Amino acid sequence: MKSESPPSIVILAGGQGTRFWPLSRKDKPKQFHSLFDKSESLIQGTFRRVRSLAGSDQNCIVVTNNAQSPLVKEHLPSAKVIHEPVGKNTAPSIGLAALYIEKKDPRGVMVVLPADQVVANDAELIRCLSKAVTLAKSSDSLVTIGVTPTSAHTGYGYIKRGLSIGNQCFAISRFYEKPNVERAAQYLESGDYYWNSGMFVWRVDVLLQAIREYLPALWNGLQEIKPHIGSAKEPQILQEIFPQLESISIDIGVLEHARNCIVVEADSLGWSDVGSWDSWAEKQPADKNSNVLLGDVLAFDTQNCVVRSPHRLTAIIGVEDLIVVDSGDALLICPRDRLQDIKRIVDELQKSDREDLI
Amino acid sequence: MKSESPPSIVILAGGQGTRFWPLSRKDKPKQFHSLFDKSESLIQGTFRRVRSLAGSDQNCIVVTNNAQSPLVKEHLPSAKVIHEPVGKNTAPSIGLAALYIEKKDPRGVMVVLPADQVVANDAELIRCLSKAVTLAKSSDSLVTIGVTPTSAHTGYGYIKRGLSIGNQCFAISRFYEKPNVERAAQYLESGDYYWNSGMFVWRVDVLLQAIREYLPALWNGLQEIKPHIGSAKEPQILQEIFPQLESISIDIGVLEHARNCIVVEADSLGWSDVGSWDSWAEKQPADKNSNVLLGDVLAFDTQNCVVRSPHRLTAIIGVEDLIVVDSGDALLICPRDRLQDIKRIVDELQKSDREDLI
């Protein structure tokens, strides 16, 4: 039976990672940096953790854009690469990947993973994804991996679980966008909520049916592309159709509407979406003053600071709650609670045509 | 008459300038940097302002140590250089320079200047020094240039004036070390106090007599050196005697005890001793948020900060009262009110044998 074949892994690697400026740049976004383990980039770590699920590396698909394609080939030479002509949001990326898988196996299972998250417990990840694959094969469900919250994090979307379907799997009652501090605390306390990890598992037929129902314009676009997948005309058709597709996330476009959503509980992944310098720092060893100091750093009377200085000495005195990141050609100095404003820097650099620094 | 010959200029250039780390280094201290005007270093500015007083550049003497001697020759090729075998404080340096001048003219006038101060009003400086030279020639006085305070600065020593001797000159009632904030405010309000500029004018015979009286051990040492000045044995004698001399400032060792001190009031010099990054910043143009931003700097919601970033982009968001100095190979981040602790960094680097960064 074709549906007994191993799942396809789809790694989404089109993001720019502006929140990791000045390290993350257009020509080398965050997922291609070794933010934790010097031996591998984030995308290599994502691939390494799950490749055993796929059976063959040719079942590992990376969806990226033309600009990042050479980096994907360098970091994951054995993976299959799909090129988007322009970066859209996750719904078009996932829909496009589904067409490739559908061509080989119309009931094939796809495991969708962001390129740039980290997981400490690899075995637990495989256990959760395997369970999700089994569920996706045997039911017409859209399965999400829900991470048991360990803090009232305001940087993640949340999933409220509904009825138990046994074995740490639940129907999904509702998806929630990033909450404020009070709500995040309520979610944590209630015990009924998970962090939305952005890891999804489903059969392509189930996914495409859901896209047809909730995002019909996207479905129509995908139907125009579908006959040309794998043909010589594919790049030209993609170039024509893809830029016109709606830029919308799979969460908002499909999952928040669909009634066949399931969450698989993951309670000891050691997971982070590495969404900011702050969340990166949370995964780093801190000194007795709660500082994360990497590289050549001398700190006096300094608390709860993050200093990343791999290229030169940084000496810091009498400072609290500050993030300092030296990328060699640029330096960021920003309080921990102002990290959302890094985008203003990148926007300003864009406005002033400083392409080399974006 | 020999005493009608022009005065000798003595520039003291032995300091390390640790308060200007990471820019100021052992192998290129502060006075050899262009901290204000790109066209000249601090020592070149000091020399340029007063060379007309000396008549000939050979009447300009720079007292320095062996380490800094090549830099002095590079920055002031026409000045005469005296080498101290080791850096001592100002009393031995000034005493040694006095021997050289005494040899040419036992009643010669010497104008002593720190290498690393700045003056905005060059003409006013010449006017004050000329007045002091006239006074020193005609009286047995130790003359200090006293700068009319423009703020309750706690980084300067103060001079309390006594009886007027006319023409903006006064007997000195007392010298004061750096005051606390309250005292500095009192000094400013009273109108009877001047900042001690470290600029002194006197005849060598008057100075050497005062050293004999108040620092007899130093005087004895100088007497041992004196017969060998200008001879082939001079370096060897200096090497033997100089390191044993007491390390004491001329202010504490002589001026605070002497009864023949006079202050010449300088009330519009635009003077600064450039004693810290903060006092350097006070002389720089600030933006509407009171920031001094030099080099490639992008600042959002940032106030009263100093950022010196000549080598790369520094982006700073949501920060107040911080000093950031990037020297290329090292970066300093320090609140404006913690600058006295820069010495701790230099000490720590010394302890850990990081000579390249000191």
mmCIF file of C-alpha atoms in Angstrom, chain B residues 87-350:
data_model
loop_
_atom_site.group_PDB
_atom_site.id
_atom_site.type_symbol
_atom_site.label_atom_id
_atom_site.label_comp_id
_atom_site.label_asym_id
_atom_site.label_seq_id
_atom_site.Cartn_x
_atom_site.Cartn_y
_atom_site.Cartn_z
ATOM 1 C CA GLY B 87 57.108 57.048 34.168
ATOM 2 C CA LYS B 88 57.015 58.960 37.462
ATOM 3 C CA ASN B 89 54.561 61.633 38.473
ATOM 4 C CA THR B 90 54.778 65.309 37.477
ATOM 5 C CA ALA B 91 57.251 66.559 40.129
ATOM 6 C CA PRO B 92 60.199 64.447 38.886
ATOM 7 C CA SER B 93 59.283 65.140 35.212
ATOM 8 C CA ILE B 94 59.131 68.890 35.738
ATOM 9 C CA GLY B 95 62.274 68.849 37.882
ATOM 10 C CA LEU B 96 64.179 66.980 35.171
ATOM 11 C CA ALA B 97 63.016 69.404 32.467
ATOM 12 C CA ALA B 98 64.074 72.301 34.708
ATOM 13 C CA LEU B 99 67.656 70.957 34.710
ATOM 14 C CA TYR B 100 67.820 71.124 30.915
ATOM 15 C CA ILE B 101 66.517 74.679 30.863
ATOM 16 C CA GLU B 102 68.731 75.765 33.774
ATOM 17 C CA LYS B 103 71.798 74.625 31.851
ATOM 18 C CA LYS B 104 71.012 77.108 29.071
ATOM 19 C CA ASP B 105 69.639 79.849 31.313
ATOM 20 C CA PRO B 106 69.632 79.597 35.130
ATOM 21 C CA ARG B 107 66.789 82.111 35.299
ATOM 22 C CA GLY B 108 64.915 80.790 32.270
ATOM 23 C CA VAL B 109 61.122 80.666 32.384
ATOM 24 C CA MET B 110 59.362 77.379 31.787
ATOM 25 C CA VAL B 111 55.742 76.954 30.710
ATOM 26 C CA VAL B 112 54.486 73.514 31.756
ATOM 27 C CA LEU B 113 51.569 71.999 29.824
ATOM 28 C CA PRO B 114 49.877 68.611 29.940
ATOM 29 C CA ALA B 115 49.945 67.041 26.469
ATOM 30 C CA ASP B 116 46.343 65.984 26.491
ATOM 31 C CA GLN B 117 44.118 68.933 27.231
ATOM 32 C CA VAL B 118 42.076 70.994 24.787
ATOM 33 C CA VAL B 119 41.533 74.713 24.491
ATOM 34 C CA ALA B 120 38.974 76.275 22.168
ATOM 35 C CA ASN B 121 40.223 79.879 22.385
ATOM 36 C CA ASP B 122 43.851 79.825 21.287
ATOM 37 C CA ALA B 123 44.326 83.608 21.463
ATOM 38 C CA GLU B 124 43.069 83.735 25.039
ATOM 39 C CA LEU B 125 45.484 80.940 25.988
ATOM 40 C CA ILE B 126 48.432 82.884 24.558
ATOM 41 C CA ARG B 127 47.229 86.043 26.349
ATOM 42 C CA CYS B 128 47.060 84.215 29.726
ATOM 43 C CA LEU B 129 50.365 82.421 29.296
ATOM 44 C CA SER B 130 52.129 85.608 28.190
ATOM 45 C CA LYS B 131 50.836 87.380 31.274
ATOM 46 C CA ALA B 132 52.042 84.482 33.403
ATOM 47 C CA VAL B 133 55.466 84.563 31.726
ATOM 48 C CA THR B 134 55.794 88.291 32.460
ATOM 49 C CA LEU B 135 54.799 87.678 36.087
ATOM 50 C CA ALA B 136 57.200 84.764 36.450
ATOM 51 C CA LYS B 137 60.081 86.766 35.016
ATOM 52 C CA SER B 138 59.526 89.761 37.253
ATOM 53 C CA SER B 139 58.670 87.978 40.500
ATOM 54 C CA ASP B 140 59.740 84.916 42.416
ATOM 55 C CA SER B 141 56.306 83.360 41.942
ATOM 56 C CA LEU B 142 54.961 79.959 40.968
ATOM 57 C CA VAL B 143 52.183 80.837 38.543
ATOM 58 C CA THR B 144 49.210 78.591 37.793
ATOM 59 C CA ILE B 145 46.615 79.144 35.070
ATOM 60 C CA GLY B 146 43.227 78.961 36.815
ATOM 61 C CA VAL B 147 40.200 78.333 34.623
ATOM 62 C CA THR B 148 36.957 80.065 35.631
ATOM 63 C CA PRO B 149 34.571 77.160 36.275
ATOM 64 C CA THR B 150 31.545 76.854 33.993
ATOM 65 C CA SER B 151 30.013 73.930 35.901
ATOM 66 C CA ALA B 152 30.244 72.198 39.270
ATOM 67 C CA HIS B 153 32.710 69.703 37.832
ATOM 68 C CA THR B 154 33.863 66.970 40.232
ATOM 69 C CA GLY B 155 36.675 65.782 37.989
ATOM 70 C CA TYR B 156 38.972 68.770 38.515
ATOM 71 C CA GLY B 157 41.104 70.098 41.327
ATOM 72 C CA TYR B 158 40.178 73.629 42.457
ATOM 73 C CA ILE B 159 42.208 76.682 43.436
ATOM 74 C CA LYS B 160 40.828 79.256 45.887
ATOM 75 C CA ARG B 161 42.052 82.720 45.096
ATOM 76 C CA GLY B 162 43.377 85.141 47.747
ATOM 77 C CA LEU B 163 44.269 88.805 47.472
ATOM 78 C CA SER B 164 44.104 90.423 44.074
ATOM 79 C CA ILE B 165 47.403 91.578 42.649
ATOM 80 C CA GLY B 166 45.616 93.283 39.760
ATOM 81 C CA ASN B 167 44.974 92.460 36.124
ATOM 82 C CA GLN B 168 43.052 89.225 36.836
ATOM 83 C CA CYS B 169 45.901 87.815 38.885
ATOM 84 C CA PHE B 170 45.554 86.663 42.498
ATOM 85 C CA ALA B 171 47.547 85.198 45.301
ATOM 86 C CA ILE B 172 46.483 81.588 45.925
ATOM 87 C CA SER B 173 44.680 80.954 49.174
ATOM 88 C CA ARG B 174 44.562 77.176 48.826
ATOM 89 C CA PHE B 175 44.601 74.205 46.446
ATOM 90 C CA TYR B 176 41.769 71.645 46.694
ATOM 91 C CA GLU B 177 41.622 68.082 45.411
ATOM 92 C CA LYS B 178 38.623 66.923 43.337
ATOM 93 C CA PRO B 179 35.515 67.808 45.374
ATOM 94 C CA ASN B 180 32.222 65.989 45.837
ATOM 95 C CA VAL B 181 29.092 67.332 44.126
ATOM 96 C CA GLU B 182 28.004 69.570 47.009
ATOM 97 C CA ARG B 183 31.404 71.183 47.417
ATOM 98 C CA ALA B 184 31.808 71.646 43.678
ATOM 99 C CA ALA B 185 28.471 73.491 43.653
ATOM 100 C CA GLN B 186 29.647 75.740 46.520
ATOM 101 C CA TYR B 187 32.914 76.484 44.718
ATOM 102 C CA LEU B 188 31.060 77.387 41.554
ATOM 103 C CA GLU B 189 28.601 79.643 43.376
ATOM 104 C CA SER B 190 31.205 81.467 45.452
ATOM 105 C CA GLY B 191 33.101 82.797 42.435
ATOM 106 C CA ASP B 192 36.410 82.578 44.339
ATOM 107 C CA TYR B 193 37.542 79.273 42.868
ATOM 108 C CA TYR B 194 39.246 78.195 39.662
ATOM 109 C CA TRP B 195 39.796 74.852 38.038
ATOM 110 C CA ASN B 196 43.433 73.814 38.342
ATOM 111 C CA SER B 197 44.400 73.463 34.678
ATOM 112 C CA GLY B 198 47.763 71.803 35.273
ATOM 113 C CA MET B 199 49.363 74.645 33.289
ATOM 114 C CA PHE B 200 52.203 76.234 35.278
ATOM 115 C CA VAL B 201 54.680 79.014 34.597
ATOM 116 C CA TRP B 202 57.813 79.780 36.628
ATOM 117 C CA ARG B 203 61.514 80.523 36.456
ATOM 118 C CA VAL B 204 63.617 77.378 36.857
ATOM 119 C CA ASP B 205 65.560 78.904 39.762
ATOM 120 C CA VAL B 206 62.281 79.599 41.619
ATOM 121 C CA LEU B 207 60.982 76.104 40.935
ATOM 122 C CA LEU B 208 64.209 74.313 41.902
ATOM 123 C CA GLN B 209 64.367 76.353 45.103
ATOM 124 C CA ALA B 210 60.808 75.277 45.943
ATOM 125 C CA ILE B 211 61.655 71.613 45.199
ATOM 126 C CA ARG B 212 64.705 71.957 47.451
ATOM 127 C CA GLU B 213 62.469 73.249 50.228
ATOM 128 C CA TYR B 214 59.477 70.894 49.958
ATOM 129 C CA LEU B 215 60.855 67.797 48.219
ATOM 130 C CA PRO B 216 64.494 67.624 49.377
ATOM 131 C CA ALA B 217 64.933 63.983 48.292
ATOM 132 C CA LEU B 218 63.882 64.855 44.768
ATOM 133 C CA TRP B 219 66.195 67.857 44.831
ATOM 134 C CA ASN B 220 69.107 65.668 45.896
ATOM 135 C CA GLY B 221 68.353 63.249 43.068
ATOM 136 C CA LEU B 222 68.205 66.099 40.562
ATOM 137 C CA GLN B 223 71.542 67.400 41.865
ATOM 138 C CA GLU B 224 73.091 64.002 41.105
ATOM 139 C CA ILE B 225 71.722 64.091 37.581
ATOM 140 C CA LYS B 226 72.552 67.743 36.891
ATOM 141 C CA PRO B 227 76.296 67.493 36.137
ATOM 142 C CA HIS B 228 75.629 64.835 33.470
ATOM 143 C CA ILE B 229 72.863 66.599 31.521
ATOM 144 C CA GLY B 230 73.912 66.659 27.867
ATOM 145 C CA SER B 231 76.885 64.349 28.439
ATOM 146 C CA ALA B 232 77.388 60.820 27.140
ATOM 147 C CA LYS B 233 76.774 59.497 30.638
ATOM 148 C CA GLU B 234 73.352 61.116 30.907
ATOM 149 C CA PRO B 235 71.253 58.072 29.920
ATOM 150 C CA GLN B 236 73.115 55.821 32.347
ATOM 151 C CA ILE B 237 72.799 58.290 35.222
ATOM 152 C CA LEU B 238 69.103 58.797 34.486
ATOM 153 C CA GLN B 239 68.661 55.024 34.461
ATOM 154 C CA GLU B 240 70.317 54.823 37.889
ATOM 155 C CA ILE B 241 68.781 57.806 39.641
ATOM 156 C CA PHE B 242 65.394 58.490 38.097
ATOM 157 C CA PRO B 243 63.616 55.240 39.064
ATOM 158 C CA GLN B 244 64.406 55.953 42.734
ATOM 159 C CA LEU B 245 62.787 59.390 42.739
ATOM 160 C CA GLU B 246 59.551 59.824 44.647
ATOM 161 C CA SER B 247 56.450 59.541 42.474
ATOM 162 C CA ILE B 248 54.531 62.656 43.483
ATOM 163 C CA SER B 249 52.669 65.400 41.668
ATOM 164 C CA ILE B 250 53.997 68.946 41.574
ATOM 165 C CA ASP B 251 50.666 70.100 43.034
ATOM 166 C CA ILE B 252 50.832 67.945 46.141
ATOM 167 C CA GLY B 253 54.603 67.933 46.498
ATOM 168 C CA VAL B 254 55.280 71.631 46.014
ATOM 169 C CA LEU B 255 52.379 73.964 45.205
ATOM 170 C CA GLU B 256 50.176 73.031 48.174
ATOM 171 C CA HIS B 257 53.039 74.008 50.500
ATOM 172 C CA ALA B 258 54.588 76.992 48.751
ATOM 173 C CA ARG B 259 53.626 80.528 49.815
ATOM 174 C CA ASN B 260 54.639 82.229 46.555
ATOM 175 C CA CYS B 261 51.827 80.838 44.357
ATOM 176 C CA ILE B 262 49.862 83.055 42.017
ATOM 177 C CA VAL B 263 46.873 82.249 39.830
ATOM 178 C CA VAL B 264 46.222 83.912 36.481
ATOM 179 C CA GLU B 265 42.519 83.858 35.737
ATOM 180 C CA ALA B 266 41.498 82.388 32.380
ATOM 181 C CA ASP B 267 37.808 82.950 31.872
ATOM 182 C CA SER B 268 37.071 82.076 28.267
ATOM 183 C CA LEU B 269 39.544 79.384 27.278
ATOM 184 C CA GLY B 270 36.975 76.706 26.391
ATOM 185 C CA TRP B 271 39.286 74.426 28.315
ATOM 186 C CA SER B 272 38.965 70.744 29.190
ATOM 187 C CA ASP B 273 41.462 68.251 30.529
ATOM 188 C CA VAL B 274 39.696 65.554 28.467
ATOM 189 C CA GLY B 275 39.836 63.396 31.560
ATOM 190 C CA SER B 276 37.125 60.908 30.630
ATOM 191 C CA TRP B 277 34.857 59.859 27.792
ATOM 192 C CA ASP B 278 32.231 61.991 29.476
ATOM 193 C CA SER B 279 34.316 65.184 29.384
ATOM 194 C CA TRP B 280 35.274 64.361 25.816
ATOM 195 C CA ALA B 281 31.568 64.043 24.939
ATOM 196 C CA GLU B 282 30.813 67.423 26.529
ATOM 197 C CA LYS B 283 32.943 69.006 23.796
ATOM 198 C CA GLN B 284 31.146 67.202 20.964
ATOM 199 C CA PRO B 285 28.010 68.374 19.155
ATOM 200 C CA ALA B 286 24.945 66.536 20.475
ATOM 201 C CA ASP B 287 21.702 65.703 18.689
ATOM 202 C CA LYS B 288 18.258 66.794 19.946
ATOM 203 C CA ASN B 289 18.149 63.816 22.313
ATOM 204 C CA SER B 290 21.478 64.846 23.865
ATOM 205 C CA ASN B 291 23.271 61.970 22.166
ATOM 206 C CA VAL B 292 26.801 62.262 20.864
ATOM 207 C CA LEU B 293 26.905 59.865 17.920
ATOM 208 C CA LEU B 294 30.140 59.577 15.938
ATOM 209 C CA GLY B 295 30.762 57.299 12.998
ATOM 210 C CA ASP B 296 28.151 54.926 11.653
ATOM 211 C CA VAL B 297 25.367 54.976 14.251
ATOM 212 C CA LEU B 298 21.627 54.314 14.068
ATOM 213 C CA ALA B 299 19.781 55.303 17.250
ATOM 214 C CA PHE B 300 16.096 54.943 18.136
ATOM 215 C CA ASP B 301 14.474 56.158 21.373
ATOM 216 C CA THR B 302 17.936 56.736 22.782
ATOM 217 C CA GLN B 303 18.918 59.606 25.084
ATOM 218 C CA ASN B 304 22.057 61.106 26.548
ATOM 219 C CA CYS B 305 24.204 58.348 25.069
ATOM 220 C CA VAL B 306 27.679 58.553 23.600
ATOM 221 C CA VAL B 307 28.448 56.191 20.735
ATOM 222 C CA ARG B 308 31.793 56.239 18.967
ATOM 223 C CA SER B 309 31.674 53.744 16.120
ATOM 224 C CA PRO B 310 34.152 54.615 13.360
ATOM 225 C CA HIS B 311 34.662 51.064 12.102
ATOM 226 C CA ARG B 312 31.206 49.517 11.727
ATOM 227 C CA LEU B 313 27.505 50.222 12.138
ATOM 228 C CA THR B 314 26.272 50.431 15.714
ATOM 229 C CA ALA B 315 22.493 50.259 16.098
ATOM 230 C CA ILE B 316 21.152 51.247 19.497
ATOM 231 C CA ILE B 317 17.517 51.149 20.641
ATOM 232 C CA GLY B 318 15.783 52.321 23.790
ATOM 233 C CA VAL B 319 18.886 53.098 25.855
ATOM 234 C CA GLU B 320 19.811 56.018 28.143
ATOM 235 C CA ASP B 321 23.030 57.408 29.637
ATOM 236 C CA LEU B 322 25.321 54.814 28.099
ATOM 237 C CA ILE B 323 28.815 55.198 26.655
ATOM 238 C CA VAL B 324 29.715 52.887 23.763
ATOM 239 C CA VAL B 325 33.213 53.035 22.309
ATOM 240 C CA ASP B 326 34.346 50.726 19.538
ATOM 241 C CA SER B 327 38.097 50.769 18.918
ATOM 242 C CA GLY B 328 38.056 48.098 16.232
ATOM 243 C CA ASP B 329 39.573 45.339 18.346
ATOM 244 C CA ALA B 330 37.620 46.079 21.534
ATOM 245 C CA LEU B 331 34.280 47.460 22.588
ATOM 246 C CA LEU B 332 33.390 49.321 25.777
ATOM 247 C CA ILE B 333 29.824 49.539 27.108
ATOM 248 C CA CYS B 334 29.517 51.564 30.298
ATOM 249 C CA PRO B 335 26.970 53.919 31.871
ATOM 250 C CA ARG B 336 28.117 57.550 32.018
ATOM 251 C CA ASP B 337 28.270 57.438 35.814
ATOM 252 C CA ARG B 338 30.500 54.343 35.918
ATOM 253 C CA LEU B 339 33.399 55.576 33.798
ATOM 254 C CA GLN B 340 35.797 55.543 36.729
ATOM 255 C CA ASP B 341 35.546 51.732 36.567
ATOM 256 C CA ILE B 342 37.213 51.505 33.163
ATOM 257 C CA LYS B 343 40.419 51.073 35.143
ATOM 258 C CA ARG B 344 39.040 47.729 36.394
ATOM 259 C CA ILE B 345 38.946 46.470 32.819
ATOM 260 C CA VAL B 346 42.506 47.534 32.128
ATOM 261 C CA ASP B 347 43.638 45.962 35.422
ATOM 262 C CA GLU B 348 41.861 42.719 34.576
ATOM 263 C CA LEU B 349 43.416 42.616 31.105
ATOM 264 C CA GLN B 350 46.807 43.190 32.702
#
